Tab-separated table of C-alpha atoms in Angstrom:
chain	number	residue	atom	x	y	z
A	1	MET	CA	190.032	11.707	-74.325
A	2	ALA	CA	190.245	13.854	-77.649
A	3	THR	CA	192.509	17.135	-77.816
A	4	PRO	CA	190.934	20.773	-78.774
A	5	SER	CA	193.068	20.274	-81.982
A	6	SER	CA	191.584	16.478	-82.676
A	7	ASN	CA	188.130	18.085	-82.022
A	8	LYS	CA	188.939	20.977	-84.718
A	9	SER	CA	189.820	18.633	-87.052
A	10	LYS	CA	186.924	16.239	-86.816
A	11	LEU	CA	184.485	19.402	-87.336
A	12	ARG	CA	186.360	20.451	-90.415
A	13	GLN	CA	186.341	16.493	-91.852
A	14	VAL	CA	182.249	16.559	-91.152
A	15	GLN	CA	181.795	19.820	-92.518
A	16	ALA	CA	183.828	18.430	-95.648
A	17	LEU	CA	182.064	15.786	-96.351
A	18	VAL	CA	178.443	17.784	-95.968
A	19	ASP	CA	180.001	20.148	-98.447
A	20	THR	CA	180.492	17.505	-100.748
A	21	LEU	CA	177.690	15.974	-100.409
A	22	LYS	CA	175.903	19.149	-100.872
A	23	VAL	CA	177.491	19.561	-104.480
A	24	ASP	CA	176.982	16.453	-105.571
A	25	LEU	CA	173.117	16.861	-105.230
A	26	ARG	CA	173.300	19.779	-107.550
A	27	ASP	CA	175.941	18.509	-109.907
A	28	HIS	CA	176.076	14.739	-109.745
A	29	SER	CA	179.979	14.994	-109.617
A	30	LEU	CA	180.382	11.762	-107.610
A	31	SER	CA	180.424	8.570	-108.957
A	32	PRO	CA	177.951	5.734	-106.866
A	33	GLU	CA	181.441	4.447	-104.880
A	34	LYS	CA	182.634	7.388	-104.028
A	35	ARG	CA	179.275	9.203	-103.063
A	36	ALA	CA	178.939	5.615	-100.611
A	37	ALA	CA	181.968	5.917	-99.153
A	38	ALA	CA	181.743	9.994	-98.510
A	39	LEU	CA	178.018	9.033	-96.472
A	40	GLU	CA	179.954	5.748	-94.976
A	41	GLU	CA	182.560	7.878	-93.798
A	42	LEU	CA	179.901	10.777	-92.390
A	43	LYS	CA	177.699	7.700	-90.943
A	44	VAL	CA	180.553	6.519	-88.884
A	45	LEU	CA	182.255	10.035	-87.704
A	46	GLY	CA	178.224	11.377	-87.026
A	47	ARG	CA	178.053	8.211	-84.058
A	48	ASP	CA	179.712	10.430	-81.826
A	49	ALA	CA	177.899	14.123	-81.491
A	50	ASN	CA	180.701	15.445	-80.415
A	51	GLN	CA	182.307	17.491	-82.940
A	52	SER	CA	179.314	16.578	-85.625
A	53	ASP	CA	177.158	19.562	-85.684
A	54	PRO	CA	177.082	20.100	-89.381
A	55	ILE	CA	175.021	16.539	-89.983
A	56	PHE	CA	172.450	17.746	-87.378
A	57	THR	CA	171.899	21.183	-88.560
A	58	LYS	CA	168.012	21.574	-90.663
A	59	GLU	CA	170.296	21.686	-94.086
A	60	GLY	CA	172.541	18.551	-93.001
A	61	ILE	CA	169.415	16.822	-92.028
A	62	GLU	CA	167.765	17.887	-95.762
A	63	ILE	CA	170.948	16.327	-97.782
A	64	LEU	CA	170.885	13.531	-96.018
A	65	CYS	CA	167.027	13.448	-97.046
A	66	LYS	CA	167.632	13.752	-100.436
A	67	HIS	CA	170.528	11.138	-101.071
A	68	ALA	CA	168.314	8.899	-98.749
A	69	LEU	CA	165.110	9.099	-100.176
A	70	GLU	CA	165.953	10.954	-103.779
A	71	GLY	CA	168.724	9.136	-104.410
A	72	ILE	CA	170.193	7.901	-107.928
A	73	ASP	CA	171.853	5.056	-106.563
A	74	ASN	CA	170.305	2.185	-104.246
A	75	LYS	CA	173.958	1.724	-102.142
A	76	SER	CA	174.243	5.290	-101.803
A	77	SER	CA	170.081	6.019	-100.885
A	78	LEU	CA	171.079	3.257	-98.109
A	79	GLU	CA	173.572	4.496	-96.741
A	80	ALA	CA	171.775	7.463	-96.771
A	81	MET	CA	168.995	6.287	-95.157
A	82	ARG	CA	171.673	4.699	-92.292
A	83	CYS	CA	173.299	8.165	-91.537
A	84	LEU	CA	169.936	9.846	-91.473
A	85	ALA	CA	168.555	7.404	-88.314
A	86	ASN	CA	171.457	7.614	-86.905
A	87	ALA	CA	171.175	11.472	-86.470
A	88	LEU	CA	167.395	11.157	-85.638
A	89	LEU	CA	168.665	9.052	-83.196
A	90	MET	CA	171.380	11.157	-82.106
A	91	ALA	CA	169.704	14.450	-81.954
A	92	PRO	CA	166.009	14.375	-81.257
A	93	ASP	CA	165.814	17.887	-82.548
A	94	THR	CA	166.066	16.511	-86.186
A	95	ARG	CA	163.190	14.680	-85.816
A	96	GLN	CA	161.218	17.743	-86.340
A	97	MET	CA	163.537	19.347	-89.043
A	98	PHE	CA	162.653	16.195	-90.856
A	99	VAL	CA	158.716	16.647	-90.330
A	100	GLU	CA	159.101	20.095	-91.589
A	101	LEU	CA	161.349	18.819	-94.715
A	102	GLY	CA	158.116	16.836	-95.740
A	103	TYR	CA	159.934	13.856	-96.329
A	104	ALA	CA	157.945	11.780	-94.335
A	105	GLU	CA	155.265	10.164	-97.389
A	106	LYS	CA	159.016	8.844	-99.217
A	107	ALA	CA	160.073	7.422	-96.282
A	108	VAL	CA	156.532	5.354	-96.044
A	109	ASN	CA	156.916	4.564	-99.537
A	110	ARG	CA	160.628	3.303	-99.225
A	111	TYR	CA	158.416	0.495	-97.240
A	112	GLN	CA	156.661	-1.078	-100.018
A	113	ASN	CA	159.650	-2.624	-101.134
A	114	ASP	CA	160.321	-6.379	-100.195
A	115	SER	CA	164.272	-5.781	-98.859
A	116	PRO	CA	164.933	-6.462	-95.376
A	117	ASP	CA	167.965	-3.502	-95.418
A	118	GLU	CA	165.136	-1.025	-96.721
A	119	GLU	CA	162.268	-2.426	-94.180
A	120	PHE	CA	164.785	-2.198	-91.146
A	121	LEU	CA	166.004	1.606	-92.237
A	122	ALA	CA	162.847	2.761	-92.976
A	123	GLY	CA	160.601	0.996	-90.035
A	124	ARG	CA	163.975	2.974	-87.870
A	125	ILE	CA	163.366	6.296	-89.327
A	126	LEU	CA	159.799	6.097	-89.027
A	127	PHE	CA	159.251	4.794	-85.322
A	128	LEU	CA	161.929	7.758	-84.512
A	129	VAL	CA	160.145	10.769	-86.239
A	130	THR	CA	156.671	8.905	-84.478
A	131	TYR	CA	157.553	10.892	-81.560
A	132	ALA	CA	157.644	14.486	-83.419
A	133	THR	CA	154.528	14.656	-85.142
A	134	ALA	CA	151.003	14.340	-85.678
A	135	ASP	CA	150.124	13.181	-88.797
A	136	ILE	CA	149.972	9.550	-88.468
A	137	PRO	CA	146.373	8.860	-89.046
A	138	LYS	CA	147.744	10.737	-92.397
A	139	TRP	CA	150.381	8.498	-92.420
A	140	LEU	CA	148.614	5.457	-91.743
A	141	GLU	CA	145.563	6.198	-94.848
A	142	GLU	CA	146.658	8.534	-96.883
A	143	TYR	CA	150.131	7.334	-97.246
A	144	LYS	CA	149.134	4.014	-97.101
A	145	LEU	CA	151.546	3.129	-94.336
A	146	GLY	CA	149.063	0.527	-92.779
A	147	ASN	CA	148.664	-1.393	-95.812
A	148	PHE	CA	152.814	-1.705	-95.890
A	149	LEU	CA	152.647	-2.949	-92.425
A	150	ASN	CA	150.540	-5.480	-92.886
A	151	ASN	CA	151.706	-6.772	-96.006
A	152	ALA	CA	155.614	-6.833	-94.254
A	153	ILE	CA	153.789	-8.556	-91.214
A	154	THR	CA	152.847	-10.863	-93.869
A	155	ARG	CA	155.844	-11.272	-95.407
A	156	HIS	CA	157.669	-12.491	-92.055
A	157	GLY	CA	154.665	-14.559	-91.767
A	158	LYS	CA	155.144	-16.498	-94.671
A	159	LEU	CA	158.800	-17.261	-93.375
A	160	TYR	CA	157.035	-19.620	-90.077
A	161	SER	CA	155.155	-21.601	-92.537
A	162	LYS	CA	155.379	-25.552	-92.437
A	163	ILE	CA	157.514	-25.764	-95.579
A	164	ASN	CA	159.789	-23.099	-93.408
A	165	ARG	CA	159.477	-24.549	-90.339
A	166	ASN	CA	163.609	-25.806	-90.026
A	167	LYS	CA	164.134	-22.543	-91.472
A	168	GLN	CA	165.051	-19.897	-89.075
A	169	PRO	CA	165.255	-16.329	-90.411
A	170	SER	CA	168.552	-13.915	-91.193
A	171	ALA	CA	169.779	-11.749	-88.882
A	172	MET	CA	168.659	-9.356	-91.218
A	173	GLN	CA	165.573	-10.284	-91.692
A	174	ASP	CA	164.742	-10.486	-87.753
A	175	MET	CA	166.006	-7.057	-87.822
A	176	ALA	CA	163.679	-5.828	-89.527
A	177	PHE	CA	160.839	-7.383	-88.354
A	178	THR	CA	161.414	-6.177	-84.804
A	179	GLU	CA	161.652	-2.589	-86.265
A	180	THR	CA	158.263	-3.014	-87.529
A	181	ILE	CA	156.587	-4.880	-84.945
A	182	LYS	CA	158.199	-1.337	-82.814
A	183	LEU	CA	156.534	1.282	-85.373
A	184	LEU	CA	153.318	-0.540	-85.245
A	185	PHE	CA	153.124	-0.292	-81.097
A	186	ASN	CA	153.654	3.673	-82.011
A	187	LEU	CA	151.274	3.785	-84.624
A	188	THR	CA	148.861	2.323	-82.573
A	189	TYR	CA	149.612	4.187	-78.960
A	190	PHE	CA	150.017	7.428	-80.539
A	191	ALA	CA	146.832	7.283	-82.942
A	192	PRO	CA	144.498	4.610	-81.559
A	193	GLU	CA	141.640	5.166	-83.315
A	194	LYS	CA	143.477	3.529	-86.396
A	195	VAL	CA	144.021	0.515	-84.275
A	196	ASP	CA	141.529	-1.558	-86.150
A	197	LEU	CA	143.892	-0.931	-89.647
A	198	PHE	CA	145.984	-3.895	-88.245
A	199	SER	CA	143.525	-6.291	-87.522
A	200	GLY	CA	144.667	-8.483	-90.134
A	201	SER	CA	147.761	-8.541	-89.133
A	202	VAL	CA	147.070	-10.468	-85.643
A	203	PRO	CA	147.020	-13.916	-86.611
A	204	ASN	CA	150.420	-12.974	-87.890
A	205	LEU	CA	151.734	-11.903	-84.987
A	206	PHE	CA	150.200	-15.009	-83.125
A	207	LYS	CA	152.084	-17.739	-85.788
A	208	ILE	CA	155.656	-16.011	-85.671
A	209	LEU	CA	155.542	-15.940	-81.857
A	210	CYS	CA	154.396	-19.305	-81.595
A	211	ARG	CA	156.946	-20.798	-84.131
A	212	ARG	CA	160.048	-18.834	-83.533
A	213	THR	CA	162.492	-20.240	-81.472
A	214	LEU	CA	162.666	-17.670	-78.313
A	215	PRO	CA	165.700	-16.657	-76.586
A	216	SER	CA	166.469	-17.241	-73.163
A	217	PRO	CA	165.605	-15.587	-71.034
A	218	PRO	CA	162.694	-15.515	-73.378
A	219	LEU	CA	161.787	-11.586	-72.425
A	220	GLN	CA	163.741	-9.624	-75.049
A	221	SER	CA	163.621	-8.467	-78.698
A	222	PRO	CA	161.609	-9.526	-80.710
A	223	VAL	CA	159.668	-11.181	-78.657
A	224	THR	CA	159.312	-8.141	-76.201
A	225	HIS	CA	158.193	-6.232	-78.901
A	226	LEU	CA	155.848	-8.784	-80.446
A	227	VAL	CA	154.270	-8.730	-76.752
A	228	ASN	CA	153.744	-4.936	-76.811
A	229	ALA	CA	152.489	-4.915	-80.756
A	230	LEU	CA	149.736	-7.853	-79.842
A	231	LEU	CA	149.179	-5.638	-76.277
A	232	ASN	CA	147.548	-2.603	-78.211
A	233	LEU	CA	145.714	-4.570	-81.427
A	234	ASP	CA	141.938	-5.550	-80.817
A	235	LEU	CA	142.015	-8.759	-80.234
A	236	SER	CA	138.157	-9.628	-79.615
A	237	SER	CA	138.119	-8.447	-83.575
A	238	GLN	CA	139.920	-11.910	-84.174
A	239	ILE	CA	138.607	-13.987	-81.677
A	240	GLY	CA	138.841	-17.683	-84.449
A	241	CYS	CA	142.699	-16.085	-84.800
A	242	VAL	CA	143.375	-15.701	-81.198
A	243	PHE	CA	141.833	-18.526	-80.095
A	244	PRO	CA	142.044	-21.431	-83.074
A	245	SER	CA	139.784	-24.377	-83.594
A	246	PHE	CA	141.813	-26.819	-84.395
A	247	ASP	CA	143.605	-25.919	-80.364
A	248	PRO	CA	142.088	-22.962	-78.521
A	249	THR	CA	144.478	-22.999	-76.149
A	250	CYS	CA	147.941	-22.837	-78.320
A	251	ASN	CA	148.188	-19.049	-78.362
A	252	VAL	CA	147.924	-18.491	-74.261
A	253	ALA	CA	150.037	-21.801	-74.245
A	254	ARG	CA	152.970	-19.873	-75.902
A	255	LEU	CA	152.360	-16.776	-74.043
A	256	ILE	CA	151.865	-18.778	-70.303
A	257	GLU	CA	155.717	-20.745	-71.817
A	258	VAL	CA	157.064	-17.315	-72.019
A	259	LEU	CA	155.647	-15.972	-68.552
A	260	ASP	CA	156.900	-19.740	-67.288
A	261	LEU	CA	160.552	-19.323	-68.231
A	262	SER	CA	160.622	-15.589	-66.939
A	263	VAL	CA	159.536	-16.361	-63.283
A	264	GLU	CA	161.730	-17.526	-60.878
A	265	SER	CA	161.438	-17.984	-57.153
A	266	PRO	CA	162.300	-14.649	-55.585
A	267	ASN	CA	163.642	-17.207	-52.697
A	268	ASP	CA	166.142	-18.288	-54.706
A	269	LYS	CA	169.226	-15.016	-54.783
A	270	ARG	CA	170.511	-16.871	-57.484
A	271	ASP	CA	167.760	-16.064	-59.902
A	272	SER	CA	167.174	-12.107	-57.985
A	273	GLN	CA	169.253	-10.439	-61.671
A	274	ARG	CA	166.381	-12.340	-63.777
A	275	ASN	CA	163.535	-11.271	-61.548
A	276	GLN	CA	164.171	-7.639	-62.002
A	277	LEU	CA	164.932	-8.040	-65.401
A	278	PHE	CA	161.131	-9.220	-65.432
A	279	ASP	CA	159.824	-6.618	-63.232
A	280	GLU	CA	161.530	-3.605	-65.717
A	281	VAL	CA	159.589	-6.108	-68.971
A	282	GLY	CA	157.289	-7.907	-67.544
A	283	VAL	CA	154.580	-5.749	-67.395
A	284	PRO	CA	152.847	-6.259	-71.221
A	285	LEU	CA	152.882	-9.555	-71.309
A	286	ILE	CA	150.689	-9.633	-67.696
A	287	THR	CA	148.338	-7.191	-69.411
A	288	LEU	CA	148.318	-9.419	-72.361
A	289	LEU	CA	147.383	-12.416	-70.744
A	290	ARG	CA	144.554	-10.619	-68.614
A	291	LYS	CA	143.381	-9.037	-71.645
A	292	MET	CA	142.832	-12.868	-73.073
A	293	ILE	CA	141.527	-14.139	-69.805
A	294	GLU	CA	138.462	-11.316	-70.869
A	295	ILE	CA	138.117	-12.367	-73.974
A	296	SER	CA	138.720	-16.299	-73.843
A	297	SER	CA	136.641	-18.649	-74.926
A	298	ASP	CA	135.404	-21.560	-72.305
A	299	GLN	CA	138.535	-24.154	-72.929
A	300	ALA	CA	141.222	-21.426	-72.745
A	301	LYS	CA	139.999	-19.934	-69.870
A	302	LYS	CA	140.109	-23.292	-68.335
A	303	TYR	CA	143.940	-23.928	-69.458
A	304	MET	CA	144.705	-20.527	-68.004
A	305	GLN	CA	143.258	-21.678	-64.951
A	306	LYS	CA	145.066	-24.286	-64.225
A	307	GLN	CA	148.383	-22.855	-65.390
A	308	LEU	CA	148.440	-19.831	-63.400
A	309	LEU	CA	146.548	-20.992	-60.074
A	310	PRO	CA	147.919	-23.425	-57.300
A	311	PRO	CA	146.957	-27.366	-57.770
A	312	ASP	CA	145.311	-29.064	-54.792
A	313	GLU	CA	148.875	-30.770	-54.526
A	314	GLU	CA	150.152	-27.879	-53.089
A	315	ARG	CA	147.687	-27.554	-50.326
A	316	LYS	CA	149.953	-30.242	-48.668
A	317	ASN	CA	151.505	-27.144	-47.479
A	318	PRO	CA	151.035	-23.039	-47.051
A	319	LEU	CA	149.933	-21.480	-51.103
A	320	GLY	CA	153.368	-20.127	-52.620
A	321	LYS	CA	156.069	-22.532	-51.271
A	322	GLY	CA	156.220	-24.802	-54.085
A	323	GLY	CA	157.962	-24.594	-57.327
A	324	SER	CA	155.151	-24.470	-59.668
A	325	LEU	CA	154.175	-21.581	-62.054
A	326	ALA	CA	151.533	-20.232	-59.490
A	327	SER	CA	153.908	-20.722	-56.398
A	328	ARG	CA	156.293	-18.855	-58.062
A	329	LEU	CA	153.520	-15.862	-59.311
A	330	LEU	CA	152.423	-16.246	-55.608
A	331	GLN	CA	155.529	-15.276	-54.288
A	332	LEU	CA	156.416	-12.531	-57.031
A	333	SER	CA	153.510	-10.991	-55.926
A	334	THR	CA	154.538	-9.982	-52.277
A	335	SER	CA	158.188	-9.862	-53.375
A	336	ALA	CA	160.328	-6.406	-52.762
A	337	GLN	CA	162.029	-7.621	-56.388
A	338	ALA	CA	158.803	-7.098	-58.248
A	339	LEU	CA	157.831	-3.352	-57.134
A	340	ASN	CA	156.072	-2.724	-60.544
A	341	LEU	CA	154.303	-6.102	-60.975
A	342	ARG	CA	153.250	-7.043	-57.819
A	343	GLN	CA	149.870	-5.243	-58.356
A	344	HIS	CA	149.420	-6.613	-61.916
A	345	ILE	CA	150.265	-10.109	-61.129
A	346	ALA	CA	147.446	-10.266	-58.288
A	347	SER	CA	144.976	-8.785	-60.339
A	348	LEU	CA	145.917	-11.622	-63.339
A	349	LEU	CA	144.948	-14.022	-60.563
A	350	PHE	CA	141.794	-12.121	-59.637
A	351	GLU	CA	140.778	-12.022	-63.432
A	352	ALA	CA	142.156	-15.948	-63.549
A	353	SER	CA	139.135	-16.260	-60.564
A	354	ASN	CA	136.564	-15.326	-62.555
A	355	SER	CA	136.789	-11.865	-60.563
A	356	ASN	CA	135.170	-13.095	-57.579
A	357	PRO	CA	136.461	-11.942	-54.327
A	358	GLU	CA	135.462	-15.290	-52.804
A	359	GLU	CA	136.866	-17.390	-55.589
A	360	PHE	CA	140.033	-15.620	-55.452
A	361	VAL	CA	140.504	-15.808	-51.767
A	362	ARG	CA	140.031	-19.602	-52.286
A	363	ASN	CA	142.450	-19.870	-54.932
A	364	VAL	CA	145.459	-18.319	-53.232
A	365	GLY	CA	144.482	-17.949	-49.886
A	366	TYR	CA	143.650	-14.520	-48.112
A	367	GLY	CA	147.350	-13.812	-46.891
A	368	TYR	CA	148.049	-12.904	-50.505
A	369	ALA	CA	144.245	-12.028	-51.956
A	370	SER	CA	144.248	-9.779	-49.415
A	371	GLY	CA	146.854	-6.863	-50.597
A	372	LEU	CA	144.391	-6.493	-53.957
A	373	LEU	CA	141.361	-6.294	-52.297
A	374	LEU	CA	142.444	-3.707	-49.640
A	375	SER	CA	143.731	-1.323	-52.434
A	376	ALA	CA	140.607	-2.104	-55.019
A	377	GLY	CA	138.176	-1.153	-52.202
A	378	ILE	CA	136.329	-4.898	-52.456
A	379	GLN	CA	135.142	-5.999	-49.169
A	380	LEU	CA	134.163	-9.679	-48.745
A	381	PRO	CA	130.624	-9.978	-47.328
A	382	GLN	CA	130.614	-12.058	-43.997
A	383	SER	CA	128.476	-14.299	-45.894
A	384	ALA	CA	131.134	-15.406	-48.302
A	385	LEU	CA	133.683	-15.229	-45.487
A	386	GLU	CA	131.611	-17.935	-43.703
A	387	SER	CA	131.466	-20.100	-46.779
A	388	LEU	CA	134.982	-20.215	-46.611
A	389	ALA	CA	135.203	-22.719	-43.742
A	390	THR	CA	132.930	-25.349	-46.074
A	391	PRO	CA	134.949	-27.975	-48.017
A	392	SER	CA	136.290	-26.403	-50.923
A	393	ASP	CA	137.096	-29.518	-53.270
A	394	SER	CA	135.642	-32.294	-54.722
A	395	SER	CA	136.812	-34.168	-51.974
A	396	GLY	CA	135.835	-32.489	-49.353
A	397	ARG	CA	138.595	-31.617	-47.395
A	398	PHE	CA	138.588	-27.742	-45.630
A	399	PHE	CA	140.897	-25.420	-46.546
A	400	ASN	CA	142.307	-22.806	-44.241
A	401	PRO	CA	141.157	-19.097	-45.739
A	402	VAL	CA	144.280	-17.574	-44.897
A	403	THR	CA	147.116	-19.650	-46.095
A	404	GLY	CA	145.256	-21.665	-49.038
A	405	GLN	CA	146.744	-24.926	-46.876
A	406	ALA	CA	144.269	-28.523	-46.209
A	407	LEU	CA	143.446	-28.171	-42.254
A	408	ASP	CA	144.202	-32.005	-42.360
A	409	SER	CA	147.188	-31.443	-43.942
A	410	GLU	CA	147.674	-29.067	-40.978
A	411	SER	CA	147.147	-31.287	-38.035
A	412	GLU	CA	150.097	-33.329	-39.422
A	413	ILE	CA	152.761	-31.089	-38.786
A	414	LYS	CA	154.237	-30.666	-35.537
A	415	ASP	CA	152.699	-28.230	-33.032
A	416	PRO	CA	155.166	-25.307	-33.767
A	417	LEU	CA	154.180	-23.797	-30.283
A	418	GLY	CA	154.886	-26.905	-28.391
A	419	GLU	CA	158.583	-26.227	-28.427
A	420	MET	CA	158.362	-22.452	-27.655
A	421	THR	CA	158.735	-21.523	-23.606
A	422	ASP	CA	155.592	-19.400	-22.021
A	423	GLU	CA	157.323	-16.065	-22.567
A	424	GLU	CA	157.792	-16.750	-25.888
A	425	LYS	CA	153.939	-17.640	-26.774
A	426	GLU	CA	153.243	-14.740	-24.888
A	427	ARG	CA	155.098	-12.521	-27.084
A	428	GLU	CA	153.592	-14.872	-30.081
A	429	ALA	CA	150.339	-13.991	-28.438
A	430	GLU	CA	150.538	-10.336	-28.474
A	431	ARG	CA	152.222	-9.975	-32.189
A	432	LEU	CA	148.723	-12.394	-33.185
A	433	PHE	CA	146.698	-9.386	-30.892
A	434	VAL	CA	148.342	-6.519	-32.780
A	435	LEU	CA	148.133	-8.309	-36.192
A	436	PHE	CA	143.788	-8.906	-35.974
A	437	GLU	CA	143.276	-5.500	-34.806
A	438	ARG	CA	145.203	-3.803	-38.024
A	439	LEU	CA	143.149	-6.556	-39.987
A	440	LYS	CA	140.056	-4.906	-37.891
A	441	GLN	CA	141.154	-1.602	-38.605
A	442	THR	CA	141.177	-2.049	-42.619
A	443	GLY	CA	137.300	-3.239	-42.684
A	444	VAL	CA	138.099	-5.368	-45.376
A	445	MET	CA	136.697	-8.419	-43.010
A	446	ASP	CA	134.358	-8.302	-39.823
A	447	ILE	CA	136.178	-10.190	-37.392
A	448	GLN	CA	136.693	-10.806	-34.002
A	449	ASN	CA	140.407	-10.832	-32.552
A	450	PRO	CA	140.436	-14.494	-31.241
A	451	VAL	CA	142.379	-13.329	-28.137
A	452	GLU	CA	139.452	-10.645	-27.164
A	453	LYS	CA	136.888	-13.136	-27.845
A	454	ALA	CA	138.429	-16.158	-25.445
A	455	LEU	CA	139.239	-13.210	-22.817
A	456	HIS	CA	134.978	-12.185	-22.696
A	457	GLU	CA	134.315	-15.828	-22.592
A	458	GLY	CA	136.320	-16.131	-19.517
A	459	ARG	CA	139.034	-18.487	-20.904
A	460	PHE	CA	141.998	-16.812	-19.839
A	461	GLU	CA	143.956	-18.316	-16.542
A	462	GLU	CA	146.245	-15.914	-14.169
A	463	LEU	CA	149.292	-17.058	-13.876
A	464	ASP	CA	151.782	-16.350	-11.045
């Protein structure tokens, strides 16, 4: 723990460095090496906001801006940009100071240089300042930031060309790219009317997503930021790039691969931590897949349906019992581990079923479908409920509309009532009676309780 005397010592040290850098702006008394060393020392001290107040004043921010964006030597300028980015992160009030000092255009201009260090630092500074300005449309058009970002993404796309396929970008290039796409997301979020400026970057963003090595688990930086960036862009204006003629499924296949590697069975306790992480960061990925289903070509849509919906071979058991991606999604759609994702997953499967309630129930069973249909106020017509009793595939098999299991497979299963006592059967009958009454009250299905029906038909027998 720092003592009062050490705190005072640090404060004096920070003030002395700020004063030295202020004087240097006027008379350039420091050599480039000493100037860079002073800025580096100030950067280290400023990582802890305690007793670093002189950095976070308007005068302190102005001194850093002048060294960073009007500096006379590049090494000191980069060091000042690091110090400035750190100040904007540590003290959010300084972002408004930066805007008021009028340095946004000069920061944007640093973005056009072909340098990963400058791209990283300019991207970080502008990203933080987006939370404190209403001038983003001006940045994009008048300052040409839209052009600079597209050019930067094009440069990164070239790193993933076929010539460089076996060569991974450097750590600095990766960090610079991450800041660029984070900035892209904020720009399109705060100025959605300018999203068309970045349509030309869609092909490169998908190329990078498809060709870069995925981390483990995959939904972490920069993949999460790539998904976020694509989510805000107008994909419908780039259909030919989203679903390219040489392979209309390549981009959706990559996104589904990321999904497959991110989703584990919630029934496996060893994987609960990964599912909790997916619940925190997975909504944009699910939303992007929903967006792509909406605009997909026939070939891509059929591919997505095949990957996301339960296959017929899993209907030997109630749906959601297998290990396929479709089964894991069904399990997660009702799991307490996925409070954020449950509705989004159900909506994804509904849209993969052509947004048709009857088809949705056929694909996943009413047990999984009922939650979404109820919350969305979608009522299945009686004719649709009756049609669920008709054969559902080319083989002419019938399926249980609640569980999705093939009825001929149900008959192979040992009767679960066979080993129950009369008392246990009575309790189970009461439980089912209550469940059917609740289902009737929702109004989603117009059904008659089978227990009530049997009673009216005189099929109950009084027992001693």
